[in-house]
CSV table of N, CA and C in Angstrom, one decimal:
chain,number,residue,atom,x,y,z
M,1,UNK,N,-62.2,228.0,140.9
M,1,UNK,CA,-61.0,227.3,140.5
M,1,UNK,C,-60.9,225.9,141.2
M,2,UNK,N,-61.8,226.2,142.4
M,2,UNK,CA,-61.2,224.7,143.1
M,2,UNK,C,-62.3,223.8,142.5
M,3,UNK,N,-62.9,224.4,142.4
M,3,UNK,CA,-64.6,223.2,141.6
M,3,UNK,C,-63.4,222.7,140.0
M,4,UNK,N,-63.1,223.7,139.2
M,4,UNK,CA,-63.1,223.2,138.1
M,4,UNK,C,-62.0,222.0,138.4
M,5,UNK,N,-60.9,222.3,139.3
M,5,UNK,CA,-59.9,220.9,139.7
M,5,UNK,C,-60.5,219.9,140.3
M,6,UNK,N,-61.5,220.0,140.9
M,6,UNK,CA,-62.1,218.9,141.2
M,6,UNK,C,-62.9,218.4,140.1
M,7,UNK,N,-63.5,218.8,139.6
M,7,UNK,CA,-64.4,218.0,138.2
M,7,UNK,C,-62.7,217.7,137.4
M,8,UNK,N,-61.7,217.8,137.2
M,8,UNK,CA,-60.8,217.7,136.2
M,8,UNK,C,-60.6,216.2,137.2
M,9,UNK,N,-60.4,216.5,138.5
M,9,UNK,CA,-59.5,215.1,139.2
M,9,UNK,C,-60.8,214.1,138.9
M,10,UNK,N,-62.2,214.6,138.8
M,10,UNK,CA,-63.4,213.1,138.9
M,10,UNK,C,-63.1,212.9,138.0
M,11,UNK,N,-62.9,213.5,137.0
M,11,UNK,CA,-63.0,213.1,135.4
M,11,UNK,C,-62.1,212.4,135.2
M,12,UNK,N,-60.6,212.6,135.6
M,12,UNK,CA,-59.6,212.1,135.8
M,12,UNK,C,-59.8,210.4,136.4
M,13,UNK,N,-60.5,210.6,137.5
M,13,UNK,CA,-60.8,209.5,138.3
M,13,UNK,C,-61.9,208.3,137.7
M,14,UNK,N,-62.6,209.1,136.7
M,14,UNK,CA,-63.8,208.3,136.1
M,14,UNK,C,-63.0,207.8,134.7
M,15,UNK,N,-61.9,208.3,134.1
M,15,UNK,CA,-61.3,208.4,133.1
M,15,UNK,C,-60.6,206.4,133.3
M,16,UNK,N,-59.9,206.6,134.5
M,16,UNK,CA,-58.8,205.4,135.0
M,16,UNK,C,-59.8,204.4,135.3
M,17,UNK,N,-61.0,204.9,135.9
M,17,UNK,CA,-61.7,203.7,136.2
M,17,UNK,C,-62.5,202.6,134.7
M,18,UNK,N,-63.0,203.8,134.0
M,18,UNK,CA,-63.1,203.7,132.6
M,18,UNK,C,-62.1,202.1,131.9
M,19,UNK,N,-60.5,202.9,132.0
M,19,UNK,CA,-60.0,202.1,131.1
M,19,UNK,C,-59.4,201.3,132.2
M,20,UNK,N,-59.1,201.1,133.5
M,20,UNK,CA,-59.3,199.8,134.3
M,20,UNK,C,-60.3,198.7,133.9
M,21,UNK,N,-61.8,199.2,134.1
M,21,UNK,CA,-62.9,198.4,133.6
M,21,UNK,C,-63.0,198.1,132.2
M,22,UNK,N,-62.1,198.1,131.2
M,22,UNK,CA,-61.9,197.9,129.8
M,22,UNK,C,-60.8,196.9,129.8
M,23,UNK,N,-60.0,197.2,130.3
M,23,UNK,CA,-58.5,196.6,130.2
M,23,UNK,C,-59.0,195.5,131.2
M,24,UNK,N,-59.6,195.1,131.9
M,24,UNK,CA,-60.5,193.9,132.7
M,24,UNK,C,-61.0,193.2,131.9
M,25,UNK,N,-62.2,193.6,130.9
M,25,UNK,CA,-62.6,193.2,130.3
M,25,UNK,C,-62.2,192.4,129.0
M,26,UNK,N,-60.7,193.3,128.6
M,26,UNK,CA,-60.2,192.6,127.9
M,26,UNK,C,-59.3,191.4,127.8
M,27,UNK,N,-58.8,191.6,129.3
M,27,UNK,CA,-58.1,190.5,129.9
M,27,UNK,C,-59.0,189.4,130.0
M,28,UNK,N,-60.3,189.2,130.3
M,28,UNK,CA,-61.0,188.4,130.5
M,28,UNK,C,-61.5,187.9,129.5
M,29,UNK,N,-61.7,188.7,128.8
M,29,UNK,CA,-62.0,188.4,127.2
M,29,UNK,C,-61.4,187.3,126.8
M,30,UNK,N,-59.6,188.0,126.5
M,30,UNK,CA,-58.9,187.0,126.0
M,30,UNK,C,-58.9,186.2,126.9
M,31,UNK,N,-58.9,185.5,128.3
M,31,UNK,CA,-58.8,184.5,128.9
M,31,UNK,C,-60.1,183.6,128.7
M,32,UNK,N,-61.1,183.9,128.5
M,32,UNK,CA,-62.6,183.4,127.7
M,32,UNK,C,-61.9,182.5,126.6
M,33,UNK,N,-61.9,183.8,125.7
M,33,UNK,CA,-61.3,183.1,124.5
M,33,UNK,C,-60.4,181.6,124.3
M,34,UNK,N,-59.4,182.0,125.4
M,34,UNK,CA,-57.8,181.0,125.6
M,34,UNK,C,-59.2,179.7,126.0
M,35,UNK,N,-59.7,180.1,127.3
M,35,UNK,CA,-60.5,178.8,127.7
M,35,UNK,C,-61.0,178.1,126.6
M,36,UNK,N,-61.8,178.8,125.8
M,36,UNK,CA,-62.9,178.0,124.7
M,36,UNK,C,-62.2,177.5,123.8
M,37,UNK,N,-60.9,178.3,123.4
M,37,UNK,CA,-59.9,177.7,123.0
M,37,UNK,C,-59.8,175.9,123.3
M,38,UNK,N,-59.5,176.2,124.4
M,38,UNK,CA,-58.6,175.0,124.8
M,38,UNK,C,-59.9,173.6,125.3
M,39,UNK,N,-61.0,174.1,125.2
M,39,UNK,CA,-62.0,173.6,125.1
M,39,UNK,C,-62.3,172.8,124.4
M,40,UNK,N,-62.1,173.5,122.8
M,40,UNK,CA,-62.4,173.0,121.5
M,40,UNK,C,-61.3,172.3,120.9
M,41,UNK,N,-60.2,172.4,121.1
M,41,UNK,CA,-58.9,171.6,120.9
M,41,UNK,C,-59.1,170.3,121.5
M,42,UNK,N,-59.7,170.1,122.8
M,42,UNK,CA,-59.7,169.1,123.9
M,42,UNK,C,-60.6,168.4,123.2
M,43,UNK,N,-62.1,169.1,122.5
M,43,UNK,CA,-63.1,167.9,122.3
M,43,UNK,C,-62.7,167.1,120.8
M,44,UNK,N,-62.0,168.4,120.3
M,44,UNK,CA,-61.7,167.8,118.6
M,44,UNK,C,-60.3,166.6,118.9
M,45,UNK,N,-59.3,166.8,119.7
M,45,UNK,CA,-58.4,165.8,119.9
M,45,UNK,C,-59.5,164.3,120.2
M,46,UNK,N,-60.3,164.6,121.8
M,46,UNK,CA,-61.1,163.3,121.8
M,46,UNK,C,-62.0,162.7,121.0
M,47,UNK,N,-62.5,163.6,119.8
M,47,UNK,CA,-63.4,163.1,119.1
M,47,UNK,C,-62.6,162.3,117.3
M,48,UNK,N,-61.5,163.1,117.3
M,48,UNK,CA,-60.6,162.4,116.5
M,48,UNK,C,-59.9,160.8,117.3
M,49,UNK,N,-59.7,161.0,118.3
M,49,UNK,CA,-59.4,159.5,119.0
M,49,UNK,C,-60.2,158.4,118.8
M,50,UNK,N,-61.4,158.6,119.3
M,50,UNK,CA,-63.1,157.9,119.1
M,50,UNK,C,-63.0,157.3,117.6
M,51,UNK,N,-62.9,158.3,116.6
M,51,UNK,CA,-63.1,158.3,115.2
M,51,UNK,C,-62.0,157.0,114.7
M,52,UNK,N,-60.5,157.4,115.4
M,52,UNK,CA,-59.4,156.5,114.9
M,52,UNK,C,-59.6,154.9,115.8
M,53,UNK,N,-60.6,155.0,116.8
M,53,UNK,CA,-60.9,153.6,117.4
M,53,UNK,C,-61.8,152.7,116.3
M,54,UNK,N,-62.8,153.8,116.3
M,54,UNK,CA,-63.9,153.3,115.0
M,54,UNK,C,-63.3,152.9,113.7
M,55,UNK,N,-62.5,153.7,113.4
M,55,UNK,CA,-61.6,153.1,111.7
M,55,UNK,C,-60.8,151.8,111.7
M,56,UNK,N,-59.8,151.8,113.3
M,56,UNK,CA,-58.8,151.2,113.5
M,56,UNK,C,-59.8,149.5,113.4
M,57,UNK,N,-61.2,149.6,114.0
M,57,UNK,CA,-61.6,148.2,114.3
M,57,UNK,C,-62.6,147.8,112.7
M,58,UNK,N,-62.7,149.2,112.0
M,58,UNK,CA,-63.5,148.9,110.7
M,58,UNK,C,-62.5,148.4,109.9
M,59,UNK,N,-60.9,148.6,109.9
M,59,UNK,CA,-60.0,148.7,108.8
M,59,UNK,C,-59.6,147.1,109.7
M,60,UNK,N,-59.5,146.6,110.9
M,60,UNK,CA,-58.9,145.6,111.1
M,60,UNK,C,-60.3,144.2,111.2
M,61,UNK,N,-61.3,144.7,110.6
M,61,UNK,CA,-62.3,143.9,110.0
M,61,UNK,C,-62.7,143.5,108.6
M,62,UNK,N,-62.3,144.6,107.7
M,62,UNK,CA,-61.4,144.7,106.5
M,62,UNK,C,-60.6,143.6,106.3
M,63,UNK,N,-59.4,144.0,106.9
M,63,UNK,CA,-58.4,143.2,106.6
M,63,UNK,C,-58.3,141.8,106.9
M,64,UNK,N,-58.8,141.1,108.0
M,64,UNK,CA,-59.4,139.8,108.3
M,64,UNK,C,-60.4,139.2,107.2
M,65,UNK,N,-61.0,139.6,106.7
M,65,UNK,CA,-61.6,139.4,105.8
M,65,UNK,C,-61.1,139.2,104.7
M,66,UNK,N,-60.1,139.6,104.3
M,66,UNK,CA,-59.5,139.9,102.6
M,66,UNK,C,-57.9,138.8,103.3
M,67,UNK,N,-57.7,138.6,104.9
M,67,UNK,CA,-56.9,138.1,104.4
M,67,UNK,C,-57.4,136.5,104.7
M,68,UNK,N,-58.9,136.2,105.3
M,68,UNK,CA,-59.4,134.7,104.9
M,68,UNK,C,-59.4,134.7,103.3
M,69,UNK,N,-60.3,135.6,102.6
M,69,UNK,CA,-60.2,135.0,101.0
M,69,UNK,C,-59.1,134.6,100.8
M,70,UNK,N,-57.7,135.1,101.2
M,70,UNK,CA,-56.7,135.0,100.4
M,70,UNK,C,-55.8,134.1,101.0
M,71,UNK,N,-56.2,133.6,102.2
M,71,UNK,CA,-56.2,132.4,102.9
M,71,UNK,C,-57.0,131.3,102.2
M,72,UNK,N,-58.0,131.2,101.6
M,72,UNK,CA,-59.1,130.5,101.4
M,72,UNK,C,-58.5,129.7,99.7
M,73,UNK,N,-58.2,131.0,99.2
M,73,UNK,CA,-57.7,131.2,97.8
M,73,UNK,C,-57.1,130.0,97.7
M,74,UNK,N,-55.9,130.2,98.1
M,74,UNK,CA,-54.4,129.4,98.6
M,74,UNK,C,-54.9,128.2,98.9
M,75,UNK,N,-56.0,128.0,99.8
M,75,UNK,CA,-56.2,126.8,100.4
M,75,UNK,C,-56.6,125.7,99.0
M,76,UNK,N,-57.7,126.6,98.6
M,76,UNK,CA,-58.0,125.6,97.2
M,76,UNK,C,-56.7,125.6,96.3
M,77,UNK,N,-55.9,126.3,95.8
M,77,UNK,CA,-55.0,126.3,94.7
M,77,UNK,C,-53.7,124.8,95.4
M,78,UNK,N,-53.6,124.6,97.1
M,78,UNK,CA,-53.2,123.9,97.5
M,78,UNK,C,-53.8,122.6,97.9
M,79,UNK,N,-55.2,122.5,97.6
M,79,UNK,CA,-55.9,121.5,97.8
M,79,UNK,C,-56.0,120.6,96.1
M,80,UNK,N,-55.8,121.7,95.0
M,80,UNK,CA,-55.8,121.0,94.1
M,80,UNK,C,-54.3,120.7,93.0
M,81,UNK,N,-53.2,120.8,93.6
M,81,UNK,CA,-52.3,120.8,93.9
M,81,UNK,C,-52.2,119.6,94.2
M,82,UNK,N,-52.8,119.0,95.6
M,82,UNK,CA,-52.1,118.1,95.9
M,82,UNK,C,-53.3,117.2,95.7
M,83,UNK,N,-54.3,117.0,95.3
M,83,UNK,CA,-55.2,115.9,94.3
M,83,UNK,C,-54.9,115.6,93.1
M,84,UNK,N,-54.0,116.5,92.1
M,84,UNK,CA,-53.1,116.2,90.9
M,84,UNK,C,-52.2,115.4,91.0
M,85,UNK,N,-51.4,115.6,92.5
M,85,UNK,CA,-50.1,115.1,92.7
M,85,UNK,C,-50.4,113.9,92.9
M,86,UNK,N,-51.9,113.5,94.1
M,86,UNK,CA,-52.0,112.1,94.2
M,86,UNK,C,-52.4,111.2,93.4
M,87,UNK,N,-53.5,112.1,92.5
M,87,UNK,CA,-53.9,111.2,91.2
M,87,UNK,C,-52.5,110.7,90.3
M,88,UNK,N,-51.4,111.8,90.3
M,88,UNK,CA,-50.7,111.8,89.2
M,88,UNK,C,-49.2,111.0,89.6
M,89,UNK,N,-48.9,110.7,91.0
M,89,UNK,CA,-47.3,110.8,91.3
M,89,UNK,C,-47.1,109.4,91.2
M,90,UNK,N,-47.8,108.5,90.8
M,90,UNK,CA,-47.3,107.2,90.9
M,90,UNK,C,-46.8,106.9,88.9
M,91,UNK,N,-48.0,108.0,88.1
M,91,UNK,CA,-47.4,108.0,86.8
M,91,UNK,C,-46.1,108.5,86.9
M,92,UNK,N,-46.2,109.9,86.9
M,92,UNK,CA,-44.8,110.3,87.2
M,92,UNK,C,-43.6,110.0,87.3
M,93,UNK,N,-44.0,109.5,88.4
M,93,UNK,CA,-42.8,108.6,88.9
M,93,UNK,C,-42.4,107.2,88.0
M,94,UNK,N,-43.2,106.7,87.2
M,94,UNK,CA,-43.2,105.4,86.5
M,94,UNK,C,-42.1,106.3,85.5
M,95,UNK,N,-42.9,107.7,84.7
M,95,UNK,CA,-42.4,108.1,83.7
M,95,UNK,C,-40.9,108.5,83.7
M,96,UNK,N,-40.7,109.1,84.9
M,96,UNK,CA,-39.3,109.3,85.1
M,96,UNK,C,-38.5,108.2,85.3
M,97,UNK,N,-38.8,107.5,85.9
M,97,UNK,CA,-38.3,106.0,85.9
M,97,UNK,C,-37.9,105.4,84.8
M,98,UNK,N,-39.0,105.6,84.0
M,98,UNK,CA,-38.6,104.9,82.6
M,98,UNK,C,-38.1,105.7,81.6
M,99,UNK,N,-37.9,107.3,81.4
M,99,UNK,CA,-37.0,108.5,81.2
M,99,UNK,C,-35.7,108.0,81.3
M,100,UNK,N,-35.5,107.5,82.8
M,100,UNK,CA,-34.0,107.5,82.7
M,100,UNK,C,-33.3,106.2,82.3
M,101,UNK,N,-34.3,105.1,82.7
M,101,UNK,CA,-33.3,104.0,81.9
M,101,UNK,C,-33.9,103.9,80.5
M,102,UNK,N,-34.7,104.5,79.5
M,102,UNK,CA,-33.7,104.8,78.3
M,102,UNK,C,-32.9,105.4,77.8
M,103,UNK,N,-32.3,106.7,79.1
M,103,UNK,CA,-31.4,107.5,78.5
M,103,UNK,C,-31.7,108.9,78.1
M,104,UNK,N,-32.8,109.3,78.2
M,104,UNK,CA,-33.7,110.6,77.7
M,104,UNK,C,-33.2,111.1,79.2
């Protein structure tokens, strides 16, 4: 009788140690997990940062560019503009001049 209580208490004792060393394992587990977790979060945030430096200077190289043409554009539409005006403002001016003292 006393043998078989004693194999019930090891068994008992191998039983707790059992799901101690499980329940360890699983705690660890998930704390593994949480880490790699927070691991992979950490490199995907910095590697989207990198990515938005690289766009931020591709899209503001872009846009310098499109806004010289359209600087450039302007420049001629205002350069010929005012080569019309100089070839033209002394007629002009005669024309309107003489517009108004006949009365038109």
């Amino acid at each position: 009788m006393k043998d078989m209580i004693n194999r019930i208490i090891s068994t008992d004792k191998k039983s707790r140690e059992a799901v101690a060393k499980t329940l360890k394992f699983k705690v660890d587990s998930i704390q593994k997990i949480n880490d790699l977790r927070e691991k992979k979060r950490v490199e995907h945030i910095n590697k989207a940062r990198q990515n938005i430096k690289i766009m931020e200077s591709e899209e503001r190289e872009i846009a310098d560019i499109k806004i010289k043409a359209i600087t450039d554009h302007y420049n001629k539409i205002s350069d010929k503009i005012d080569k019309v005006y100089s070839e033209n403002s002394k007629m002009w001016i005669s024309q309107i001049i003489q517009r108004v003292k006949e009365g038109l």
